[in-house]
Tab-separated table of C-alpha atoms in Angstrom:
chain	number	residue	atom	x	y	z
S	1	GLU	CA	-3.683	-174.859	-126.460
S	2	ALA	CA	-1.872	-176.698	-129.243
S	3	GLN	CA	-4.410	-177.960	-131.711
S	4	VAL	CA	-5.504	-178.684	-135.249
S	5	THR	CA	-8.834	-177.054	-136.036
S	6	GLN	CA	-11.094	-178.237	-138.807
S	7	ASN	CA	-14.299	-176.622	-140.001
S	8	PRO	CA	-17.058	-177.420	-140.459
S	9	ARG	CA	-17.660	-180.428	-138.240
S	10	TYR	CA	-20.571	-181.629	-140.366
S	11	LEU	CA	-21.424	-180.723	-143.946
S	12	ILE	CA	-24.238	-181.838	-146.223
S	13	THR	CA	-24.086	-180.709	-149.834
S	14	VAL	CA	-25.284	-181.642	-153.308
S	15	THR	CA	-23.393	-183.061	-156.243
S	16	GLY	CA	-21.349	-180.482	-158.107
S	17	LYS	CA	-21.483	-177.668	-155.556
S	18	LYS	CA	-17.948	-176.542	-154.780
S	19	LEU	CA	-16.916	-176.679	-151.138
S	20	THR	CA	-13.909	-176.031	-148.949
S	21	VAL	CA	-13.005	-177.676	-145.670
S	22	THR	CA	-10.620	-175.557	-143.660
S	23	CYS	CA	-7.738	-176.776	-141.515
S	24	SER	CA	-5.555	-174.657	-139.288
S	25	GLN	CA	-2.790	-175.516	-136.809
S	26	ASN	CA	-1.196	-173.286	-134.179
S	27	MET	CA	1.975	-175.294	-133.574
S	28	ASN	CA	4.155	-173.898	-136.369
S	29	HIS	CA	4.224	-177.335	-137.967
S	30	GLU	CA	5.796	-177.722	-141.378
S	31	TYR	CA	4.003	-180.924	-142.397
S	32	MET	CA	0.242	-181.042	-142.970
S	33	SER	CA	-1.933	-183.699	-144.572
S	34	TRP	CA	-5.492	-184.723	-145.350
S	35	TYR	CA	-7.073	-188.179	-144.934
S	36	ARG	CA	-10.428	-189.721	-145.566
S	37	GLN	CA	-11.773	-192.479	-143.352
S	38	ASP	CA	-14.158	-195.041	-144.791
S	39	PRO	CA	-15.532	-198.222	-143.188
S	40	GLY	CA	-13.338	-201.218	-143.949
S	41	LEU	CA	-10.705	-199.061	-145.625
S	42	GLY	CA	-9.204	-197.216	-142.677
S	43	LEU	CA	-7.527	-193.875	-143.316
S	44	ARG	CA	-6.231	-193.056	-146.761
S	45	GLN	CA	-4.013	-190.091	-147.467
S	46	ILE	CA	-5.373	-187.566	-149.966
S	47	TYR	CA	-2.686	-184.865	-150.107
S	48	TYR	CA	0.188	-183.722	-147.972
S	49	SER	CA	2.391	-180.658	-147.741
S	50	MET	CA	5.948	-180.439	-146.538
S	51	ASN	CA	5.909	-176.648	-146.265
S	52	VAL	CA	4.442	-173.478	-147.737
S	53	GLU	CA	3.791	-173.812	-151.480
S	54	VAL	CA	4.897	-177.475	-151.450
S	55	THR	CA	2.122	-180.052	-151.891
S	56	ASP	CA	2.081	-183.664	-153.072
S	57	LYS	CA	-0.492	-186.298	-153.884
S	58	GLY	CA	-1.230	-189.108	-151.500
S	59	ASP	CA	-2.965	-192.355	-152.369
S	60	VAL	CA	-6.404	-190.977	-153.304
S	61	PRO	CA	-6.036	-187.410	-154.688
S	62	GLU	CA	-8.608	-187.625	-157.501
S	63	GLY	CA	-11.394	-185.077	-157.111
S	64	TYR	CA	-9.554	-183.000	-154.499
S	65	LYS	CA	-7.360	-179.920	-154.480
S	66	VAL	CA	-5.294	-178.341	-151.744
S	67	SER	CA	-3.262	-175.210	-151.258
S	68	ARG	CA	-0.634	-174.120	-148.748
S	69	LYS	CA	-0.245	-170.373	-148.989
S	70	GLU	CA	0.446	-169.953	-145.292
S	71	LYS	CA	2.179	-172.312	-142.900
S	72	ARG	CA	-0.768	-172.624	-140.535
S	73	ASN	CA	-3.550	-173.299	-143.085
S	74	PHE	CA	-4.155	-176.216	-145.419
S	75	PRO	CA	-7.658	-176.144	-146.922
S	76	LEU	CA	-9.163	-179.088	-148.792
S	77	ILE	CA	-11.175	-178.126	-151.863
S	78	LEU	CA	-13.755	-180.243	-153.650
S	79	GLU	CA	-14.482	-178.410	-156.885
S	80	SER	CA	-17.300	-180.714	-158.011
S	81	PRO	CA	-18.219	-183.109	-155.203
S	82	SER	CA	-19.721	-186.467	-156.014
S	83	PRO	CA	-21.517	-188.993	-153.758
S	84	ASN	CA	-18.438	-191.236	-153.614
S	85	GLN	CA	-16.697	-188.444	-151.714
S	86	THR	CA	-19.095	-188.887	-148.822
S	87	SER	CA	-16.707	-189.685	-146.007
S	88	LEU	CA	-15.136	-188.610	-142.724
S	89	TYR	CA	-12.192	-186.318	-143.358
S	90	PHE	CA	-9.259	-185.624	-141.062
S	91	CYS	CA	-6.552	-183.027	-141.231
S	92	ALA	CA	-3.276	-183.737	-139.463
S	93	SER	CA	0.009	-181.954	-138.898
S	94	SER	CA	3.455	-182.675	-137.546
S	95	LEU	CA	6.559	-180.676	-136.822
S	96	SER	CA	8.225	-182.269	-139.813
S	97	ALA	CA	8.296	-185.645	-141.502
S	98	PRO	CA	9.551	-188.397	-141.341
S	99	ASN	CA	9.235	-190.156	-137.979
S	100	GLU	CA	7.128	-187.452	-136.449
S	101	LYS	CA	3.960	-187.719	-134.401
S	102	LEU	CA	0.842	-186.608	-136.256
S	103	PHE	CA	-1.649	-184.311	-134.525
S	104	PHE	CA	-5.181	-184.793	-135.826
S	105	GLY	CA	-8.173	-182.518	-136.035
S	106	SER	CA	-11.600	-183.658	-134.820
S	107	GLY	CA	-12.821	-184.546	-138.280
S	108	THR	CA	-15.378	-183.329	-140.837
S	109	GLN	CA	-18.269	-185.599	-141.731
S	110	LEU	CA	-19.188	-184.823	-145.346
S	111	SER	CA	-22.314	-186.086	-147.083
S	112	VAL	CA	-22.726	-185.461	-150.811
S	113	LEU	CA	-26.282	-186.049	-152.041
O	1	GLY	CA	3.818	-200.972	-152.656
O	2	ASP	CA	3.892	-199.982	-149.015
O	3	SER	CA	0.987	-201.188	-146.923
O	4	VAL	CA	-0.251	-202.212	-143.498
O	5	THR	CA	-2.390	-205.247	-142.720
O	6	GLN	CA	-4.223	-205.169	-139.453
O	7	MET	CA	-6.237	-207.740	-137.570
O	8	GLU	CA	-9.941	-207.576	-138.356
O	9	GLY	CA	-12.314	-206.635	-135.607
O	10	PRO	CA	-14.372	-206.043	-133.724
O	11	VAL	CA	-12.737	-207.368	-130.574
O	12	THR	CA	-14.684	-207.714	-127.334
O	13	LEU	CA	-12.870	-208.470	-124.083
O	14	SER	CA	-13.701	-208.575	-120.432
O	15	GLU	CA	-11.982	-206.104	-118.138
O	16	GLU	CA	-8.488	-207.249	-117.080
O	17	ALA	CA	-8.143	-209.591	-120.060
O	18	PHE	CA	-4.983	-209.684	-122.183
O	19	LEU	CA	-5.095	-207.824	-125.495
O	20	THR	CA	-3.238	-208.510	-128.729
O	21	ILE	CA	-3.970	-206.731	-131.994
O	22	ASN	CA	-1.886	-208.002	-134.884
O	23	CYS	CA	-0.237	-205.723	-137.420
O	24	THR	CA	2.079	-206.643	-140.272
O	25	TYR	CA	3.550	-204.383	-142.889
O	26	THR	CA	5.108	-204.301	-146.323
O	27	ALA	CA	7.713	-201.668	-147.004
O	28	THR	CA	11.132	-201.191	-148.456
O	29	GLY	CA	13.928	-199.797	-146.373
O	30	TYR	CA	13.489	-198.984	-142.699
O	31	PRO	CA	10.066	-197.538	-142.003
O	32	SER	CA	8.792	-196.037	-138.766
O	33	LEU	CA	5.817	-197.781	-137.176
O	34	PHE	CA	3.019	-196.321	-135.084
O	35	TRP	CA	-0.117	-197.216	-133.195
O	36	TYR	CA	-2.835	-194.574	-133.077
O	37	VAL	CA	-6.051	-194.703	-131.052
O	38	GLN	CA	-9.383	-193.094	-131.923
O	39	TYR	CA	-11.984	-192.541	-129.221
O	40	PRO	CA	-15.606	-192.050	-130.297
O	41	GLY	CA	-16.194	-188.731	-132.029
O	42	GLU	CA	-12.539	-187.712	-131.910
O	43	GLY	CA	-9.507	-187.575	-134.140
O	44	LEU	CA	-6.669	-190.044	-133.868
O	45	GLN	CA	-4.061	-189.750	-131.141
O	46	LEU	CA	-0.606	-191.254	-131.133
O	47	LEU	CA	-0.395	-194.158	-128.699
O	48	LEU	CA	3.170	-195.316	-129.309
O	49	LYS	CA	5.832	-195.539	-131.970
O	50	ALA	CA	9.061	-197.307	-132.912
O	51	THR	CA	11.563	-196.062	-135.437
O	52	LYS	CA	13.993	-198.943	-135.839
O	53	ALA	CA	14.168	-202.716	-135.629
O	54	ASP	CA	13.837	-204.228	-132.134
O	55	ASP	CA	12.619	-200.927	-130.662
O	56	LYS	CA	9.772	-201.296	-128.207
O	57	GLY	CA	7.227	-198.520	-128.015
O	58	SER	CA	5.160	-198.255	-124.853
O	59	ASN	CA	2.534	-195.977	-123.369
O	60	LYS	CA	-0.368	-196.309	-120.896
O	61	GLY	CA	0.367	-200.026	-120.420
O	62	PHE	CA	0.352	-200.741	-124.160
O	63	GLU	CA	3.446	-202.130	-125.852
O	64	ALA	CA	4.559	-203.015	-129.365
O	65	THR	CA	7.906	-204.287	-130.631
O	66	TYR	CA	9.253	-203.550	-134.111
O	67	ARG	CA	10.103	-206.982	-135.552
O	68	LYS	CA	11.844	-206.616	-138.884
O	69	GLU	CA	12.334	-210.353	-139.373
O	70	THR	CA	8.569	-210.948	-139.260
O	71	THR	CA	7.602	-207.439	-140.502
O	72	SER	CA	5.262	-207.087	-137.555
O	73	PHE	CA	4.310	-204.541	-134.896
O	74	HIS	CA	1.682	-206.216	-132.732
O	75	LEU	CA	-0.033	-204.198	-130.013
O	76	GLU	CA	-0.360	-205.773	-126.554
O	77	LYS	CA	-1.702	-204.862	-123.157
O	78	GLY	CA	-1.669	-207.115	-120.156
O	79	SER	CA	-4.895	-205.975	-118.515
O	80	VAL	CA	-7.437	-203.909	-120.430
O	81	GLN	CA	-9.861	-201.449	-118.855
O	82	VAL	CA	-13.255	-200.205	-119.972
O	83	SER	CA	-11.615	-196.874	-120.805
O	84	ASP	CA	-9.466	-198.631	-123.442
O	85	SER	CA	-12.546	-199.130	-125.631
O	86	ALA	CA	-11.675	-197.406	-128.906
O	87	VAL	CA	-10.538	-198.042	-132.465
O	88	TYR	CA	-6.831	-198.811	-132.863
O	89	PHE	CA	-4.890	-198.104	-136.053
O	90	CYS	CA	-1.501	-199.429	-137.025
O	91	ALA	CA	0.423	-197.012	-139.251
O	92	LEU	CA	3.553	-197.071	-141.343
O	93	GLN	CA	5.804	-194.292	-142.467
O	94	PRO	CA	8.321	-195.502	-145.027
O	95	THR	CA	11.424	-193.536	-145.915
O	96	GLY	CA	9.429	-190.731	-147.502
O	97	ASN	CA	6.688	-188.322	-146.619
O	98	GLN	CA	3.561	-190.457	-146.818
O	99	PHE	CA	1.778	-192.252	-143.998
O	100	TYR	CA	-0.124	-195.516	-144.475
O	101	PHE	CA	-2.793	-196.657	-142.038
O	102	GLY	CA	-4.389	-200.026	-141.440
O	103	THR	CA	-8.127	-200.493	-141.534
O	104	GLY	CA	-8.522	-200.127	-137.768
O	105	THR	CA	-9.557	-202.593	-135.064
O	106	SER	CA	-12.485	-201.769	-132.842
O	107	LEU	CA	-12.041	-202.819	-129.211
O	108	THR	CA	-14.852	-202.999	-126.696
O	109	VAL	CA	-14.042	-203.826	-123.077
O	110	ILE	CA	-16.942	-204.942	-120.914
O	111	PRO	CA	-16.964	-204.708	-117.114
């Protein structure tokens, strides 16, 4: 089944403790991206990647890192999480950009205490 | 900069009522426009899209027309069902690699 898989589904952590949210797609998509969803703000793009070893900042990249060493994986790294990074995170992929349909993962609810 | 402005919610309608959710955008060039839907506890799914002016996207009874003169992409459905209850997002993809989403409009349809 074609899908975007995110893990974990829920995560509670403390300020400053490094964490990684994984994202994997099995559709051989070139384009992958991360979003955070906050009430009243909708989805905001954090980072995106056009292909292996090619990443770019979105609208809200501060406090996040990403890597794209393999085509299928695009992990989101929070090196020193802070409470303002408490949010619902989505990974998405598409065959290529522009004009392409995005396929979304089921989301990761992160709470930073 | 590029942005999407979406009608505030929440919206509550009776079954079989007519639905309109307004969406306007700001962008240079010729962006692509999308409507995504999010059901409770799930990720977003593409509902419809339009890639050039005057295109009409349609799916599952929903329609939206790309109006460049009014920079709008309003979502409509003639007769909503309870199963249409969800959050709807308008999205913009300018001539680049970033996507911009609206704030979302929550729709509840009551029997």
